[in-house]
Amino acid sequence: IGAGLYTAASAGLSFNNAMEQAGAKINAFTKDADLTAKILEDVRLEAAKTPFEFEAMANAVSGLLPAAKQADVGIMDLLKDAEVLAASNPAEGLEGAAFALREAVSGDFTSVIERFNLPRSMINQLKAEGVPALEIVRTAMKNMGYDMDLVTALANTAEGRWSTFKDTLTNLAGTITKPIFDALSGGLGNINDFL
């Protein structure tokens, strides 16, 4: 029992650390604590419906915020695009999908072509027609049959359910250990100030 409690506490503290790190990255972009909290809550709710863990989603969001602004789309819409890409090639994961989308929004389609097997000829044709970058990716994904149904199908596999279950336990452990984490974090800040 002691080992189990230690593991749960460790997972909870790790979750709180990840939440704090993701919040800091997102807040650096939004400059709005309330908006940052809303984004994190939206990400938490989305993670509960998908095979992707909260921490990976929060990190993806922090990296996608500039691309969402550049493409003039909502961050959760862009996150869903990343989920679809990640589901199409789980080896690349959300991190790879977020990277590929950031590149694509800036006009470089190399990663979506090479990492996620989107058709080069279609992308080049749409690019020549002047279609906006994100719409090019979305059209190519749709042409390949990549959509949220793929994410839902993965979420309903044993591995997807296991990932969601582990993420739920980690969230619960994070809630339980939050006061400890806050005290530890504040104490470290005081020690640093003293030194």
PDB file of N, CA and C in Angstrom, residues 96-144:
ATOM      1  N   GLY A  96       4.591  15.698 -32.559  1.00  0.00           N
ATOM      2  CA  GLY A  96       4.916  15.732 -33.982  1.00  0.00           C
ATOM      3  C   GLY A  96       3.831  16.411 -34.794  1.00  0.00           C
ATOM      4  N   ALA A  97       2.572  16.161 -34.431  1.00  0.00           N
ATOM      5  CA  ALA A  97       1.458  16.782 -35.146  1.00  0.00           C
ATOM      6  C   ALA A  97       1.458  18.294 -34.954  1.00  0.00           C
ATOM      7  N   ALA A  98       1.700  18.736 -33.722  1.00  0.00           N
ATOM      8  CA  ALA A  98       1.745  20.178 -33.456  1.00  0.00           C
ATOM      9  C   ALA A  98       2.880  20.828 -34.242  1.00  0.00           C
ATOM     10  N   PHE A  99       4.035  20.171 -34.269  1.00  0.00           N
ATOM     11  CA  PHE A  99       5.178  20.688 -35.023  1.00  0.00           C
ATOM     12  C   PHE A  99       4.828  20.802 -36.505  1.00  0.00           C
ATOM     13  N   ALA A 100       4.219  19.747 -37.055  1.00  0.00           N
ATOM     14  CA  ALA A 100       3.858  19.746 -38.473  1.00  0.00           C
ATOM     15  C   ALA A 100       2.843  20.833 -38.795  1.00  0.00           C
ATOM     16  N   LEU A 101       1.876  21.044 -37.910  1.00  0.00           N
ATOM     17  CA  LEU A 101       0.889  22.094 -38.145  1.00  0.00           C
ATOM     18  C   LEU A 101       1.508  23.485 -38.061  1.00  0.00           C
ATOM     19  N   ARG A 102       2.410  23.682 -37.092  1.00  0.00           N
ATOM     20  CA  ARG A 102       3.093  24.992 -37.006  1.00  0.00           C
ATOM     21  C   ARG A 102       3.846  25.274 -38.307  1.00  0.00           C
ATOM     22  N   GLU A 103       4.552  24.263 -38.814  1.00  0.00           N
ATOM     23  CA  GLU A 103       5.270  24.432 -40.083  1.00  0.00           C
ATOM     24  C   GLU A 103       4.301  24.724 -41.227  1.00  0.00           C
ATOM     25  N   ALA A 104       3.223  23.957 -41.294  1.00  0.00           N
ATOM     26  CA  ALA A 104       2.274  24.111 -42.402  1.00  0.00           C
ATOM     27  C   ALA A 104       1.641  25.491 -42.411  1.00  0.00           C
ATOM     28  N   VAL A 105       1.264  25.973 -41.242  1.00  0.00           N
ATOM     29  CA  VAL A 105       0.644  27.309 -41.173  1.00  0.00           C
ATOM     30  C   VAL A 105       1.605  28.372 -41.693  1.00  0.00           C
ATOM     31  N   SER A 106       2.900  28.135 -41.505  1.00  0.00           N
ATOM     32  CA  SER A 106       3.887  29.095 -42.010  1.00  0.00           C
ATOM     33  C   SER A 106       4.239  28.838 -43.479  1.00  0.00           C
ATOM     34  N   GLY A 107       3.618  27.821 -44.100  1.00  0.00           N
ATOM     35  CA  GLY A 107       3.821  27.566 -45.522  1.00  0.00           C
ATOM     36  C   GLY A 107       4.759  26.417 -45.840  1.00  0.00           C
ATOM     37  N   ASP A 108       5.295  25.733 -44.849  1.00  0.00           N
ATOM     38  CA  ASP A 108       6.200  24.602 -45.064  1.00  0.00           C
ATOM     39  C   ASP A 108       5.427  23.311 -44.788  1.00  0.00           C
ATOM     40  N   PHE A 109       5.153  22.557 -45.845  1.00  0.00           N
ATOM     41  CA  PHE A 109       4.332  21.355 -45.728  1.00  0.00           C
ATOM     42  C   PHE A 109       5.150  20.071 -45.636  1.00  0.00           C
ATOM     43  N   THR A 110       6.450  20.189 -45.476  1.00  0.00           N
ATOM     44  CA  THR A 110       7.325  19.018 -45.460  1.00  0.00           C
ATOM     45  C   THR A 110       6.905  18.002 -44.408  1.00  0.00           C
ATOM     46  N   SER A 111       6.688  18.442 -43.188  1.00  0.00           N
ATOM     47  CA  SER A 111       6.367  17.508 -42.105  1.00  0.00           C
ATOM     48  C   SER A 111       5.014  16.835 -42.276  1.00  0.00           C
ATOM     49  N   VAL A 112       4.000  17.574 -42.723  1.00  0.00           N
ATOM     50  CA  VAL A 112       2.697  16.921 -42.902  1.00  0.00           C
ATOM     51  C   VAL A 112       2.752  15.906 -44.035  1.00  0.00           C
ATOM     52  N   ILE A 113       3.625  16.144 -44.996  1.00  0.00           N
ATOM     53  CA  ILE A 113       3.776  15.197 -46.101  1.00  0.00           C
ATOM     54  C   ILE A 113       4.591  13.985 -45.651  1.00  0.00           C
ATOM     55  N   GLU A 114       5.756  14.236 -45.049  1.00  0.00           N
ATOM     56  CA  GLU A 114       6.664  13.143 -44.714  1.00  0.00           C
ATOM     57  C   GLU A 114       6.264  12.397 -43.438  1.00  0.00           C
ATOM     58  N   ARG A 115       5.804  13.102 -42.420  1.00  0.00           N
ATOM     59  CA  ARG A 115       5.456  12.447 -41.158  1.00  0.00           C
ATOM     60  C   ARG A 115       4.050  11.857 -41.158  1.00  0.00           C
ATOM     61  N   PHE A 116       3.142  12.482 -41.902  1.00  0.00           N
ATOM     62  CA  PHE A 116       1.739  12.073 -41.823  1.00  0.00           C
ATOM     63  C   PHE A 116       1.173  11.629 -43.175  1.00  0.00           C
ATOM     64  N   ASN A 117       2.051  11.486 -44.158  1.00  0.00           N
ATOM     65  CA  ASN A 117       1.689  10.897 -45.451  1.00  0.00           C
ATOM     66  C   ASN A 117       0.546  11.603 -46.167  1.00  0.00           C
ATOM     67  N   LEU A 118       0.459  12.919 -46.002  1.00  0.00           N
ATOM     68  CA  LEU A 118      -0.537  13.657 -46.773  1.00  0.00           C
ATOM     69  C   LEU A 118      -0.019  13.796 -48.203  1.00  0.00           C
ATOM     70  N   PRO A 119      -0.922  13.751 -49.185  1.00  0.00           N
ATOM     71  CA  PRO A 119      -0.503  13.704 -50.590  1.00  0.00           C
ATOM     72  C   PRO A 119       0.173  15.003 -51.073  1.00  0.00           C
ATOM     73  N   ARG A 120       1.421  14.867 -51.451  1.00  0.00           N
ATOM     74  CA  ARG A 120       2.223  16.000 -51.920  1.00  0.00           C
ATOM     75  C   ARG A 120       1.576  16.694 -53.117  1.00  0.00           C
ATOM     76  N   SER A 121       1.108  15.892 -54.089  1.00  0.00           N
ATOM     77  CA  SER A 121       0.545  16.486 -55.309  1.00  0.00           C
ATOM     78  C   SER A 121      -0.682  17.330 -54.996  1.00  0.00           C
ATOM     79  N   MET A 122      -1.542  16.852 -54.114  1.00  0.00           N
ATOM     80  CA  MET A 122      -2.729  17.614 -53.744  1.00  0.00           C
ATOM     81  C   MET A 122      -2.331  18.895 -53.016  1.00  0.00           C
ATOM     82  N   ILE A 123      -1.384  18.789 -52.100  1.00  0.00           N
ATOM     83  CA  ILE A 123      -0.931  19.964 -51.354  1.00  0.00           C
ATOM     84  C   ILE A 123      -0.350  20.996 -52.304  1.00  0.00           C
ATOM     85  N   ASN A 124       0.483  20.560 -53.241  1.00  0.00           N
ATOM     86  CA  ASN A 124       1.078  21.482 -54.215  1.00  0.00           C
ATOM     87  C   ASN A 124       0.015  22.128 -55.096  1.00  0.00           C
ATOM     88  N   GLN A 125      -0.991  21.339 -55.492  1.00  0.00           N
ATOM     89  CA  GLN A 125      -2.074  21.881 -56.328  1.00  0.00           C
ATOM     90  C   GLN A 125      -2.867  22.932 -55.556  1.00  0.00           C
ATOM     91  N   LEU A 126      -3.242  22.624 -54.324  1.00  0.00           N
ATOM     92  CA  LEU A 126      -4.006  23.581 -53.522  1.00  0.00           C
ATOM     93  C   LEU A 126      -3.186  24.836 -53.218  1.00  0.00           C
ATOM     94  N   LYS A 127      -1.904  24.634 -52.998  1.00  0.00           N
ATOM     95  CA  LYS A 127      -1.002  25.763 -52.748  1.00  0.00           C
ATOM     96  C   LYS A 127      -0.961  26.679 -53.983  1.00  0.00           C
ATOM     97  N   ALA A 128      -0.864  26.078 -55.174  1.00  0.00           N
ATOM     98  CA  ALA A 128      -0.837  26.849 -56.422  1.00  0.00           C
ATOM     99  C   ALA A 128      -2.140  27.594 -56.650  1.00  0.00           C
ATOM    100  N   GLU A 129      -3.239  27.045 -56.148  1.00  0.00           N
ATOM    101  CA  GLU A 129      -4.547  27.693 -56.283  1.00  0.00           C
ATOM    102  C   GLU A 129      -4.744  28.824 -55.278  1.00  0.00           C
ATOM    103  N   GLY A 130      -3.791  28.974 -54.352  1.00  0.00           N
ATOM    104  CA  GLY A 130      -3.877  30.051 -53.374  1.00  0.00           C
ATOM    105  C   GLY A 130      -4.733  29.736 -52.160  1.00  0.00           C
ATOM    106  N   VAL A 131      -5.003  28.458 -51.923  1.00  0.00           N
ATOM    107  CA  VAL A 131      -5.792  28.055 -50.757  1.00  0.00           C
ATOM    108  C   VAL A 131      -4.952  28.339 -49.505  1.00  0.00           C
ATOM    109  N   PRO A 132      -5.571  28.879 -48.446  1.00  0.00           N
ATOM    110  CA  PRO A 132      -4.822  29.137 -47.204  1.00  0.00           C
ATOM    111  C   PRO A 132      -4.193  27.853 -46.652  1.00  0.00           C
ATOM    112  N   ALA A 133      -3.054  28.014 -46.010  1.00  0.00           N
ATOM    113  CA  ALA A 133      -2.229  26.880 -45.573  1.00  0.00           C
ATOM    114  C   ALA A 133      -2.990  25.871 -44.710  1.00  0.00           C
ATOM    115  N   LEU A 134      -3.701  26.335 -43.697  1.00  0.00           N
ATOM    116  CA  LEU A 134      -4.399  25.402 -42.819  1.00  0.00           C
ATOM    117  C   LEU A 134      -5.509  24.680 -43.573  1.00  0.00           C
ATOM    118  N   GLU A 135      -6.172  25.377 -44.468  1.00  0.00           N
ATOM    119  CA  GLU A 135      -7.232  24.744 -45.256  1.00  0.00           C
ATOM    120  C   GLU A 135      -6.647  23.673 -46.177  1.00  0.00           C
ATOM    121  N   ILE A 136      -5.426  23.890 -46.644  1.00  0.00           N
ATOM    122  CA  ILE A 136      -4.748  22.873 -47.458  1.00  0.00           C
ATOM    123  C   ILE A 136      -4.589  21.590 -46.643  1.00  0.00           C
ATOM    124  N   VAL A 137      -4.101  21.730 -45.412  1.00  0.00           N
ATOM    125  CA  VAL A 137      -3.901  20.552 -44.550  1.00  0.00           C
ATOM    126  C   VAL A 137      -5.235  19.879 -44.271  1.00  0.00           C
ATOM    127  N   ARG A 138      -6.241  20.647 -43.942  1.00  0.00           N
ATOM    128  CA  ARG A 138      -7.551  20.068 -43.628  1.00  0.00           C
ATOM    129  C   ARG A 138      -8.145  19.338 -44.836  1.00  0.00           C
ATOM    130  N   THR A 139      -8.005  19.917 -46.023  1.00  0.00           N
ATOM    131  CA  THR A 139      -8.515  19.277 -47.235  1.00  0.00           C
ATOM    132  C   THR A 139      -7.762  17.979 -47.517  1.00  0.00           C
ATOM    133  N   ALA A 140      -6.447  18.009 -47.363  1.00  0.00           N
ATOM    134  CA  ALA A 140      -5.642  16.801 -47.594  1.00  0.00           C
ATOM    135  C   ALA A 140      -5.993  15.717 -46.566  1.00  0.00           C
ATOM    136  N   MET A 141      -6.202  16.109 -45.306  1.00  0.00           N
ATOM    137  CA  MET A 141      -6.592  15.122 -44.287  1.00  0.00           C
ATOM    138  C   MET A 141      -7.944  14.509 -44.639  1.00  0.00           C
ATOM    139  N   LYS A 142      -8.887  15.357 -45.034  1.00  0.00           N
ATOM    140  CA  LYS A 142     -10.225  14.873 -45.382  1.00  0.00           C
ATOM    141  C   LYS A 142     -10.147  13.922 -46.570  1.00  0.00           C
ATOM    142  N   ASN A 143      -9.319  14.254 -47.549  1.00  0.00           N
ATOM    143  CA  ASN A 143      -9.142  13.407 -48.725  1.00  0.00           C
ATOM    144  C   ASN A 143      -8.603  12.031 -48.356  1.00  0.00           C
ATOM    145  N   MET A 144      -7.769  11.971 -47.315  1.00  0.00           N
ATOM    146  CA  MET A 144      -7.199  10.700 -46.862  1.00  0.00           C
ATOM    147  C   MET A 144      -8.152   9.950 -45.917  1.00  0.00           C
TER     148      MET A 144
END
